[in-house]
Tab-separated table of C-alpha atoms and ligand atoms in Angstrom:
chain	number	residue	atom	x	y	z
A	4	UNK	CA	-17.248	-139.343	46.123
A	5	UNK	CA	-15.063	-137.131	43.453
A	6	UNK	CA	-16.706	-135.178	40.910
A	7	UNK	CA	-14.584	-134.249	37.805
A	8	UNK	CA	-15.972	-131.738	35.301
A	9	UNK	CA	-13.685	-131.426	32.033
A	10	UNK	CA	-13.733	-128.088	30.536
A	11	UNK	CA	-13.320	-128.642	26.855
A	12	UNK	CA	-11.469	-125.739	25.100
A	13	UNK	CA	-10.548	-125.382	21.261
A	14	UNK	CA	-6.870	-125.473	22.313
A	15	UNK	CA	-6.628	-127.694	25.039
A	16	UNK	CA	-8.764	-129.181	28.132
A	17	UNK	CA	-8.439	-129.347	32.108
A	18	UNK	CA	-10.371	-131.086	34.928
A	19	UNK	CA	-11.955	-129.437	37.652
A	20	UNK	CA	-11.588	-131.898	40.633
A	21	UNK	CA	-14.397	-131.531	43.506
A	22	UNK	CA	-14.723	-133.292	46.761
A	23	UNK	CA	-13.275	-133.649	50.284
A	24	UNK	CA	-10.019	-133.867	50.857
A	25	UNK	CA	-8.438	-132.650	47.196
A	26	UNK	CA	-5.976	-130.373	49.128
A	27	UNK	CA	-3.999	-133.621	50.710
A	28	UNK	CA	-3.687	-135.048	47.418
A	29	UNK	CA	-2.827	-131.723	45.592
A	30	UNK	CA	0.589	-132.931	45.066
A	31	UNK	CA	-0.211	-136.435	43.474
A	32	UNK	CA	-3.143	-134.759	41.231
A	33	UNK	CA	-0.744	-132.080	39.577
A	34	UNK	CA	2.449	-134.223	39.551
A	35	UNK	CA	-0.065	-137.109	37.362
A	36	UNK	CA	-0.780	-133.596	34.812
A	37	UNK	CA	2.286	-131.591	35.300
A	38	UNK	CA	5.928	-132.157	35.125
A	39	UNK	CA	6.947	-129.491	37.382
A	40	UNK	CA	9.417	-129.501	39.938
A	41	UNK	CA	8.577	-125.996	41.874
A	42	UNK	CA	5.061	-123.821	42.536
A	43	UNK	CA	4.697	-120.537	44.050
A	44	UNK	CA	1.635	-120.274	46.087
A	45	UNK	CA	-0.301	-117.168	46.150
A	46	UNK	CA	-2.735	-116.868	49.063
A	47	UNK	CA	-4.312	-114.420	51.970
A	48	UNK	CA	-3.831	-114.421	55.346
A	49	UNK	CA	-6.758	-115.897	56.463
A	50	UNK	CA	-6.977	-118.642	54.294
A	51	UNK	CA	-3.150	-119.165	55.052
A	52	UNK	CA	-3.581	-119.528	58.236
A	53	UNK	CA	-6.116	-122.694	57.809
A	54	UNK	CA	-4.758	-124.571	55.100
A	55	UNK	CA	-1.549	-123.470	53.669
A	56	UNK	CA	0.476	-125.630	55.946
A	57	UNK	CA	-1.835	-128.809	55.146
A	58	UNK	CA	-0.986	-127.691	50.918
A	59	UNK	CA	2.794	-127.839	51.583
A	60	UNK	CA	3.121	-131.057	53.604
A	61	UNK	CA	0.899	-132.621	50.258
A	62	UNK	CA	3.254	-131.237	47.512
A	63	UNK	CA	6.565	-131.710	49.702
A	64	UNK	CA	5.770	-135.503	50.112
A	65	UNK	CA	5.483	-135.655	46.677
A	66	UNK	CA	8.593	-133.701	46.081
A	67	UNK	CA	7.710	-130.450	44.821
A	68	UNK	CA	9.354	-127.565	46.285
A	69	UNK	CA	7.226	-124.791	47.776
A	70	UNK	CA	7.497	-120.875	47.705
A	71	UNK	CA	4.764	-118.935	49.140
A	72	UNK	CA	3.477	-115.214	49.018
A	73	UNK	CA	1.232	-114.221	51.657
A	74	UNK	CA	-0.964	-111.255	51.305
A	75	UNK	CA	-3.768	-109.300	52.995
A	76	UNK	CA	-6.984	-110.478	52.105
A	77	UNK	CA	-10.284	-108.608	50.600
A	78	UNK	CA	-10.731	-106.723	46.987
A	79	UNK	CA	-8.315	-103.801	47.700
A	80	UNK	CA	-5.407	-106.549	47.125
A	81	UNK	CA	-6.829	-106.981	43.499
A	82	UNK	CA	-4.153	-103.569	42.615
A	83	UNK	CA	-0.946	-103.058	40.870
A	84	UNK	CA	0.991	-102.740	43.634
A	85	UNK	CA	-0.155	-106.390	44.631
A	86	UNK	CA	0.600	-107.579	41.057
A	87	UNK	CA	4.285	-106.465	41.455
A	88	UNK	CA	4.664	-108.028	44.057
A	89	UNK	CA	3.376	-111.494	43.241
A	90	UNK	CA	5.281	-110.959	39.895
A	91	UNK	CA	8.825	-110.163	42.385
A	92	UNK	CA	7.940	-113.399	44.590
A	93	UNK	CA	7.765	-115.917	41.531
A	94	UNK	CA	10.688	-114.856	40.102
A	95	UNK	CA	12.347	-114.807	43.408
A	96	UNK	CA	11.169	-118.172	43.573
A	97	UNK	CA	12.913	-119.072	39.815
A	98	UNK	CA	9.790	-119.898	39.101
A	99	UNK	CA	10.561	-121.677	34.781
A	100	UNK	CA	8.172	-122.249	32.443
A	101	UNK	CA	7.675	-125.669	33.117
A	102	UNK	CA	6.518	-124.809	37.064
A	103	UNK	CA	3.574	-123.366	38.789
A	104	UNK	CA	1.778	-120.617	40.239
A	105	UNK	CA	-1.052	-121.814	42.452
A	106	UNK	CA	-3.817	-119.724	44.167
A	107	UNK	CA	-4.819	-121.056	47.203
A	108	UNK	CA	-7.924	-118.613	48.424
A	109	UNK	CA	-11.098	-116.777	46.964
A	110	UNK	CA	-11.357	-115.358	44.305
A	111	UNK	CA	-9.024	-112.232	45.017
A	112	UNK	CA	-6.046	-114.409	45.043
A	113	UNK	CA	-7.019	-116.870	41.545
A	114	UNK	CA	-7.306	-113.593	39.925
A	115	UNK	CA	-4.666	-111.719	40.830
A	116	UNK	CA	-1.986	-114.945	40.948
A	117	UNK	CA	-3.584	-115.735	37.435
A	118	UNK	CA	-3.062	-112.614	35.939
A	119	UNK	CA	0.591	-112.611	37.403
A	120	UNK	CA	0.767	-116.529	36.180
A	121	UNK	CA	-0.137	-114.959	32.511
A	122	UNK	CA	2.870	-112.409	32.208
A	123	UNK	CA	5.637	-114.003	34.258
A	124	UNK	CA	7.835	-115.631	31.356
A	125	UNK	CA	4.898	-115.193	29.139
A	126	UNK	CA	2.622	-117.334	30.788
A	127	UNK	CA	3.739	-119.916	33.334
A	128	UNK	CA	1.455	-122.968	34.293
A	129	UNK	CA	-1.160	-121.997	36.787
A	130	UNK	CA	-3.491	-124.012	39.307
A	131	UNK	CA	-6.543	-122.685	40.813
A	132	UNK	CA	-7.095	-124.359	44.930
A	133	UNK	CA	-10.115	-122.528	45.097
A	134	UNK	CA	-11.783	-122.057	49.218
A	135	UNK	CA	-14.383	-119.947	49.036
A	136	UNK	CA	-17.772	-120.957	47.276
A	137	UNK	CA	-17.964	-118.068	45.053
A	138	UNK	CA	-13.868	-119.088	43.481
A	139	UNK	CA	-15.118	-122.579	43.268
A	140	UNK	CA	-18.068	-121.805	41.102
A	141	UNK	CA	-16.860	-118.956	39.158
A	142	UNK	CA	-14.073	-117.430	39.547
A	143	UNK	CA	-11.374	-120.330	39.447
A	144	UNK	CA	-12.868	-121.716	36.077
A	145	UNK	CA	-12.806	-120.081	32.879
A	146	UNK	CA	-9.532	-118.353	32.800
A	147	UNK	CA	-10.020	-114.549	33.174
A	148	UNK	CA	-7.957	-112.941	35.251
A	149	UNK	CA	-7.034	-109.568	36.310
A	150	UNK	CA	-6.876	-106.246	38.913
A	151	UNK	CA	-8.915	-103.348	39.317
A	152	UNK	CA	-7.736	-100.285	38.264
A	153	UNK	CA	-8.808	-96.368	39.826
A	154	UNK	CA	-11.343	-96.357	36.979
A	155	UNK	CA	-13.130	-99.547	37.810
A	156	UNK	CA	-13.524	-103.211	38.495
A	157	UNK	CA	-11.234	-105.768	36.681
A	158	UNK	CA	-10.423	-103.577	33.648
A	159	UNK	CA	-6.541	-104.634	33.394
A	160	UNK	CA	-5.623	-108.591	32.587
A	161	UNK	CA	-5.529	-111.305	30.390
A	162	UNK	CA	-7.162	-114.520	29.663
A	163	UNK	CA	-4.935	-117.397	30.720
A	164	UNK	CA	-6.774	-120.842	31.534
A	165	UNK	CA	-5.589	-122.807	34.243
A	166	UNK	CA	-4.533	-126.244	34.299
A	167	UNK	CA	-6.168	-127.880	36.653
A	168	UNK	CA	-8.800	-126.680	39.327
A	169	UNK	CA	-8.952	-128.298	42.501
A	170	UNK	CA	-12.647	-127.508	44.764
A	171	UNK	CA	-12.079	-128.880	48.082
A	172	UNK	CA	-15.493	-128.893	49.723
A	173	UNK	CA	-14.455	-129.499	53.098
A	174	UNK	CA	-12.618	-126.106	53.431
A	175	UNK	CA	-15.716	-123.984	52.734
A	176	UNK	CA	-16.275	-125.520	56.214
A	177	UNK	CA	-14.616	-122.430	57.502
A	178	UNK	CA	-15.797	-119.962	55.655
A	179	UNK	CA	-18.079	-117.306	57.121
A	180	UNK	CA	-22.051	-117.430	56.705
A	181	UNK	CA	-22.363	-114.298	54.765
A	182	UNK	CA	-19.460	-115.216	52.701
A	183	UNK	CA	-20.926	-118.270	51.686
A	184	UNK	CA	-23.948	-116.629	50.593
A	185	UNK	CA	-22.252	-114.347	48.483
A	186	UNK	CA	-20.850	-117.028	46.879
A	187	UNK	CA	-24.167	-118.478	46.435
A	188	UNK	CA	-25.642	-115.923	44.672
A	189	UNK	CA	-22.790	-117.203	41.260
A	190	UNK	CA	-24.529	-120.387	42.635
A	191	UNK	CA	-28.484	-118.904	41.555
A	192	UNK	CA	-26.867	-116.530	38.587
A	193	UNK	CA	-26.701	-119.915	36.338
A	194	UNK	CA	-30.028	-121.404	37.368
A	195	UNK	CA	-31.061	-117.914	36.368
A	196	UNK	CA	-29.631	-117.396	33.079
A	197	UNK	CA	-30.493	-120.660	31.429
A	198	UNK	CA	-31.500	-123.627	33.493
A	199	UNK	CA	-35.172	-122.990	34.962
A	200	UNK	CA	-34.855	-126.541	36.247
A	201	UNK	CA	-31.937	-126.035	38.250
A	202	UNK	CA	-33.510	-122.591	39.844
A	203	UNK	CA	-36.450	-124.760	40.968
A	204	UNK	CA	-33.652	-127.361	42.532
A	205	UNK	CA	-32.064	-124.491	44.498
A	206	UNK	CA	-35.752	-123.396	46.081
A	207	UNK	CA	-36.059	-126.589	47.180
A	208	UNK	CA	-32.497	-128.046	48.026
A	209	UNK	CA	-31.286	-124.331	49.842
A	210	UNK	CA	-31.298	-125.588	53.253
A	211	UNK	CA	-29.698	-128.416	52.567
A	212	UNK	CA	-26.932	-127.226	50.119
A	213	UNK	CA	-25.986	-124.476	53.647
A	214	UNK	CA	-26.067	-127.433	55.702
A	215	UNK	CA	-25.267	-130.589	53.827
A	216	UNK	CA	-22.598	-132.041	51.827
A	217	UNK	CA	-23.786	-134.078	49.375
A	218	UNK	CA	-26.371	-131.488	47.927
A	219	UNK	CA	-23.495	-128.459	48.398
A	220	UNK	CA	-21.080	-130.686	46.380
A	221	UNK	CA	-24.014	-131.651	43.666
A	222	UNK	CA	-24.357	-127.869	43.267
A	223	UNK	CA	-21.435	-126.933	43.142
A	224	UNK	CA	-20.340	-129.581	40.039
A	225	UNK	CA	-23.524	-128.540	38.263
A	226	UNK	CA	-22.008	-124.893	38.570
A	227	UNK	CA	-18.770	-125.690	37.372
A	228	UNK	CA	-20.719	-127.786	34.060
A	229	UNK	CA	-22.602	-124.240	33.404
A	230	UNK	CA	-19.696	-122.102	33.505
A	231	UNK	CA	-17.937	-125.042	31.703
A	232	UNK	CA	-19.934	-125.093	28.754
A	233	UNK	CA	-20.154	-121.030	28.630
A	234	UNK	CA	-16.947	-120.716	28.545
A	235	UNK	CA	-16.279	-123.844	26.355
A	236	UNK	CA	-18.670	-121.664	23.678
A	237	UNK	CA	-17.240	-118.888	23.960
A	238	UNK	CA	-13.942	-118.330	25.657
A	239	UNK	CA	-12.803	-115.015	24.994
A	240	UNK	CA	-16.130	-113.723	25.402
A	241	UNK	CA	-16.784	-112.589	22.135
A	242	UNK	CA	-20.771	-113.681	22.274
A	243	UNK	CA	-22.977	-115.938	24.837
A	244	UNK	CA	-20.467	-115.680	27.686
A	245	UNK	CA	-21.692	-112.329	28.493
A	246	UNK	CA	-24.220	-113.955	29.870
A	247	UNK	CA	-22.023	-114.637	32.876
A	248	UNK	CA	-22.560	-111.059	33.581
A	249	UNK	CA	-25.884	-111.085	34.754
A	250	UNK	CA	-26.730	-108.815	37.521
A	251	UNK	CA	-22.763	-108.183	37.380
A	252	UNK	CA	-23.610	-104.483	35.201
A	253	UNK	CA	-25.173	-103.492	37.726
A	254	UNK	CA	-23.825	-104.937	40.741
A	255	UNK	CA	-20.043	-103.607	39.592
A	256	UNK	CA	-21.552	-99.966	40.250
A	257	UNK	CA	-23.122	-100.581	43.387
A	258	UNK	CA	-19.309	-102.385	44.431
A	259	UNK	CA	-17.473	-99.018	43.058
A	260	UNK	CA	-19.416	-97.113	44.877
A	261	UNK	CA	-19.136	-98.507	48.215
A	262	UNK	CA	-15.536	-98.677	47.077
A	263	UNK	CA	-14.874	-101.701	47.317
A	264	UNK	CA	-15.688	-101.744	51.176
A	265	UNK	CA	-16.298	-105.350	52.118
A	266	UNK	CA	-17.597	-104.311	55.107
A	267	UNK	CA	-20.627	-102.727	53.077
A	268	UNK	CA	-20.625	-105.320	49.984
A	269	UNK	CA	-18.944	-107.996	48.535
A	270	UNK	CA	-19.317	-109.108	45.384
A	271	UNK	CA	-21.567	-111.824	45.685
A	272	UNK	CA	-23.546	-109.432	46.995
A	273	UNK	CA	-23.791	-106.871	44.687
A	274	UNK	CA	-24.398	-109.665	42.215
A	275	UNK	CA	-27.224	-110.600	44.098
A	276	UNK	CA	-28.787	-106.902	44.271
A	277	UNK	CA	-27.731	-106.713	40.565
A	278	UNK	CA	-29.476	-109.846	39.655
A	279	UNK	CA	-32.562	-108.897	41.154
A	280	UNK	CA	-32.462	-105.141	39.891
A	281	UNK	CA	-32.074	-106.594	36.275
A	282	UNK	CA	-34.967	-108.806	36.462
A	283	UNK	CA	-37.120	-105.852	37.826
A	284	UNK	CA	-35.395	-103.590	35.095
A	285	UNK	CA	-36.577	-106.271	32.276
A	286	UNK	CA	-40.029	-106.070	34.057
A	287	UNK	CA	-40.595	-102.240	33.654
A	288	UNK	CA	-39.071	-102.670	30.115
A	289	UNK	CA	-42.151	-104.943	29.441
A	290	UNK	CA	-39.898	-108.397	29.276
A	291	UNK	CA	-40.353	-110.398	31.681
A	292	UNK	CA	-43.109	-110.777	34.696
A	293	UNK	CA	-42.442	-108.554	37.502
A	294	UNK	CA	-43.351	-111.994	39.361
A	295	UNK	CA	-40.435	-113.176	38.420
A	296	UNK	CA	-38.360	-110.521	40.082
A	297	UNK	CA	-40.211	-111.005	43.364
A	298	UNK	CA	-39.522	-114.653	43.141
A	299	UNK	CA	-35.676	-113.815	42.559
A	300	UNK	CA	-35.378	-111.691	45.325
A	301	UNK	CA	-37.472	-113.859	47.622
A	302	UNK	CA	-35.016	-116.594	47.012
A	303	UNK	CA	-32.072	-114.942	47.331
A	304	UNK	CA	-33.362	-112.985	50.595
A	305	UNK	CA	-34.023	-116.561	51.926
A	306	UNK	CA	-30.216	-117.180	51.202
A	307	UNK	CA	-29.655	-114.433	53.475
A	308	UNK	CA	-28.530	-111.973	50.520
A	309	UNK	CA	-29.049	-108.449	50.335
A	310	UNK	CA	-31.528	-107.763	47.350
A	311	UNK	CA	-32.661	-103.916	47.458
A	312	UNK	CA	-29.832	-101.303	47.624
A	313	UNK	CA	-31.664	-100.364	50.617
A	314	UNK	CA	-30.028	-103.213	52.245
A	315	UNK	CA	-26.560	-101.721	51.415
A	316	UNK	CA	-25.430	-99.804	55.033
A	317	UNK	CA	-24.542	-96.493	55.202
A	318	UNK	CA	-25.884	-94.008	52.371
A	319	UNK	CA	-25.698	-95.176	49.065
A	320	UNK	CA	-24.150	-92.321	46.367
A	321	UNK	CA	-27.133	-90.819	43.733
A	322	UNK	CA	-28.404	-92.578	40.805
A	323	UNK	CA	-25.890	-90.354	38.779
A	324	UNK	CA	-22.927	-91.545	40.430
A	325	UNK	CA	-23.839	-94.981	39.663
A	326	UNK	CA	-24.599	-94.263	35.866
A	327	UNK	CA	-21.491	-93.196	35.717
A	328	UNK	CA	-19.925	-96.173	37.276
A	329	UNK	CA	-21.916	-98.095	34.537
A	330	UNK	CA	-20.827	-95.839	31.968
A	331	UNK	CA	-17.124	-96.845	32.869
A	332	UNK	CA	-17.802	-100.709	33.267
A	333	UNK	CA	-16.717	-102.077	30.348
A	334	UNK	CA	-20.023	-103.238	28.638
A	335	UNK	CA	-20.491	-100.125	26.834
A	336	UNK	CA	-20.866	-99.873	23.000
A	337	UNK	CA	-21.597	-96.259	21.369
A	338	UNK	CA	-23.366	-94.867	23.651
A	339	UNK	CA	-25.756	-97.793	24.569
A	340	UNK	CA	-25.551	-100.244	26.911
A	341	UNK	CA	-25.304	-103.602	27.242
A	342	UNK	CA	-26.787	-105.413	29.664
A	343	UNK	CA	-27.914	-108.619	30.484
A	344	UNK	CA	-31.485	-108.784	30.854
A	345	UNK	CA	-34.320	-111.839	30.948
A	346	UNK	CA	-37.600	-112.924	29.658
A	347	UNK	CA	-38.304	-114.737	32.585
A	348	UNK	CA	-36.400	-117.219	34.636
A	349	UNK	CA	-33.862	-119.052	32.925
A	350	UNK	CA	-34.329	-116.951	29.836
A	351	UNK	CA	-31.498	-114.281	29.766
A	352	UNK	CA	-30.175	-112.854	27.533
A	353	UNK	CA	-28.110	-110.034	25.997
A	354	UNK	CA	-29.213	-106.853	25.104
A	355	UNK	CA	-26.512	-104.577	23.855
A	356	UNK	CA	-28.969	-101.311	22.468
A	357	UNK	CA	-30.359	-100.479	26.190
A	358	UNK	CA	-30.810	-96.433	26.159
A	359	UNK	CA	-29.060	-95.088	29.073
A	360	UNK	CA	-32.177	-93.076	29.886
A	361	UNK	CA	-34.400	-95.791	31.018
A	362	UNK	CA	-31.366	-96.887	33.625
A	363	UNK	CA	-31.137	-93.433	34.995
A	364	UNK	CA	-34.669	-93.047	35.469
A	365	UNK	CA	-35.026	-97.023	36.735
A	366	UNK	CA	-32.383	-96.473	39.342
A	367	UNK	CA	-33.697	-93.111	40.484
A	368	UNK	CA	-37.608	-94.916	41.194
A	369	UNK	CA	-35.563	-97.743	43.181
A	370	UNK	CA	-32.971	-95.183	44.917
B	412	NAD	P1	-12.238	-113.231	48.419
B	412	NAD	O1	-11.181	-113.844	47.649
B	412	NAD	O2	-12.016	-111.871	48.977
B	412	NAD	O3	-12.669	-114.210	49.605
B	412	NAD	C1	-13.660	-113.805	50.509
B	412	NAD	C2	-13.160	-113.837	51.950
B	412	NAD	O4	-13.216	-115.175	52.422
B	412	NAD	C3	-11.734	-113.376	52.144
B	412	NAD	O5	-11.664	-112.645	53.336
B	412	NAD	C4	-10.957	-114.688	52.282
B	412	NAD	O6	-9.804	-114.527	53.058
B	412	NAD	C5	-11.961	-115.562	52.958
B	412	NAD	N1	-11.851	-116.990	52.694
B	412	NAD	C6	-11.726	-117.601	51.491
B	412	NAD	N2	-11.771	-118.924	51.633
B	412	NAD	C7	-11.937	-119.178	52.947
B	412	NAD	C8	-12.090	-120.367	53.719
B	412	NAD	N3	-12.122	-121.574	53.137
B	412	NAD	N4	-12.229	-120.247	55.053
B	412	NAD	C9	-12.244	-119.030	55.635
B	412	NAD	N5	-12.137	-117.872	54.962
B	412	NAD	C10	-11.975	-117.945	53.633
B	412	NAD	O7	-13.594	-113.092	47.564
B	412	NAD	P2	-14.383	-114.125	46.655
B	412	NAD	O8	-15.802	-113.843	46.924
B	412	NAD	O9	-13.870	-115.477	46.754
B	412	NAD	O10	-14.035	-113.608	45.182
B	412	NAD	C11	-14.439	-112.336	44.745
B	412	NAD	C12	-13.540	-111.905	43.606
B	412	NAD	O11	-13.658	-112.824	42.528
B	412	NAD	C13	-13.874	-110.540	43.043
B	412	NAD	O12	-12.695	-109.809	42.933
B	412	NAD	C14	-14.447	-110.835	41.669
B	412	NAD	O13	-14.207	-109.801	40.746
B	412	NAD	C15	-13.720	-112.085	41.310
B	412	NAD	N6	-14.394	-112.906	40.304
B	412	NAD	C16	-13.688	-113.313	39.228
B	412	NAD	C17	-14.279	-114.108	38.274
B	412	NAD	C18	-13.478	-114.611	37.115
B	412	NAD	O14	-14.051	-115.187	36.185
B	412	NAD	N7	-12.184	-114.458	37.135
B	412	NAD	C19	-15.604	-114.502	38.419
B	412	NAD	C20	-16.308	-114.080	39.545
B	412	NAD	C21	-15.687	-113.280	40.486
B	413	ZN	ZN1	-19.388	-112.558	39.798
């Protein structure tokens, strides 16, 4: 029971392959798209440790040769230093054109071995193995790519689309609870932006999409069809794929400034609070029904996700601190912002004239 979702691009097209067992027939599944002889595999320690040796055995058998870079897993390895380094290991590995990078892991490692994929010899083919939930249903597809930098999240990288995507279900196996949940929150975002129907599927499928297979694997492919057609639209974000962002405005502050600590917040998580503080913000800007926002967070809280920054451990920094964090994000256009905001559930949409005022004073009631 595979599941391919094409994403259909202006220049070109690739599949997105989902279902048990991809990562034993990675080698046959990029040797039937690509003729290349030699991949470097980008991945983290603890997803190394489970599956790497499971991904070499596949593409050995089918004759590619194997180079791997191994490096420490959580945000903080989204940095320059990092980026040399991958860049050093796949030219080490004579790495040509014609060959592949492949990210094996979250979504750390797809974009920082993406973003070193994109500027190695100008761009060298790239495959996303995506193993946590939130890489399979966001991150891997779409092709941005990219580090963070001291001033914020993801502001250095390029857009280069991978080739092929390959969402093995059966590794998420392995992946911690609160993980998963993070990953699930990408999971609600689309439901949330545009596809009422599919929010009403999670609230009643959530138990089984934790627990089960065949629902998991249904909503994960209907993920990968949202982002799909987003990015399909729209693929250097020049209009509706800011959508993506929802809850991300937001949620990209309250990351900087836990910085970065996964211990405090992970992104999924700060999408989650974000998603649920920009349904509340579209509330008190007369938008939407603060009902709505209460049903958000009720959902998500079900998931097991944090939803008030109250939930964030530790103190959180001042209202200011986190305008200013905002003010650095990249959605910013002459001195308003832009953020995603909704009419209701499943009715986002972008607002790029948002006075900075009403977000200072809408963070300070919630602080
Ligand atoms: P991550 O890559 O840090 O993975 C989360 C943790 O789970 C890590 O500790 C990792 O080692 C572990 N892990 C991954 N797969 C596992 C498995 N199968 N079994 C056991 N452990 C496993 O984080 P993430 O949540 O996957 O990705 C977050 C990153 O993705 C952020 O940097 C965010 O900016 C980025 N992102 C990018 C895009 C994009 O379009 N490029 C979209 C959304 C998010
Ligand atoms: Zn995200």
């Amino acid at each position: 029971d595979r599941k391919i979702v094409r994403v259909d691009l202006d220049t070109r097209s690739y599949d997105i392959l989902i279902g048990n067992d991809l990562l034993g027939h990675a080698g046959g599944e990029i040797l039937a798209r690509l003729n290349c002889k030699k991949v470097a595999i980008v991945t983290d320690r603890n997803v190394g440790a489970l599956y790497l040796d499971a991904l070499v055995e596949s593409l050995q058998t089918d004759g590619i040769e194997t180079y791997t870079i191994t490096l420490d897993p959580g945000e903080k390895t989204k940095s320059f230093d990092n980026l040399i380094a991958v860049v050093d290991g796949v030219l080490e590995a004579r790495v040509e054109r014609s060959d592949a990078v492949i990210a094996l892991g979250g979504g750390v490692i797809g974009d920082l071995a993406g973003f070193a994929a994109g500027i190695v010899r100008r761009g060298v083919h790239f495959i996303q193995i995506p193993t946590s939930l939130l890489a399979q249903v966001d991150s891997s597809v779409g092709g941005k790519t990219g580090i963070n930098a001291p001033h914020g999240k993801n502001l250095v990288g390029v857009f280069h689309q991978p080739d092929l995507v390959l969402a093995d279900t059966s590794v998420l196996d392995t992946l911690s609870d609160r993980e998963f949940a993070a990953g699930y929150a990408e999971v609600v975002k689309y439901g949330l932006i545009d596809q009422p129907d599919f929010f009403h599927w999670l609230e009643k499928n959530r138990t089984e999409i934790f627990s089960g297979r065949t629902a998991r694997a249904e909503a994960i492919a209907k993920s990968c069809e949202a982002k799909a057609a987003v990015v399909a639209a729209d693929e250097r974000e020049t209009g509706r794929r800011a959508l993506l962002n929802l809850g991300h405005t937001f949620g990209h502050a309250l990351e900087k400034a836990t910085e970065y600590d996964s211990a405090r917040l992970v992104h999924g998580e700060g999408v989650a609070i974000g998603m649920v503080l920009a349904h509340e913000f579209s509330a008190r800007m007369n938008l939407a029904s603060p009902d709505d926002a209460k049903r958000v967070a009720h959902h998500l809280k079900e998931a097991g996700l944090p939803t008030t920054m109250g939930d964030i451990d530790g103190t959180l920094p001042p209202p200011n601190i986190l305008m200013d964090a905002i003010g650095q994000d990249k959605k910013v256009k002459g001195g308003k912002l832009t953020f995603i905001l909704t009419r209701g559930i499943g009715e986002a949409f972008i607002a790029d004239d948002v006075p900075p005022s009403e977000v200072l004073a809408f963070l300070t009631e919630k602080h």
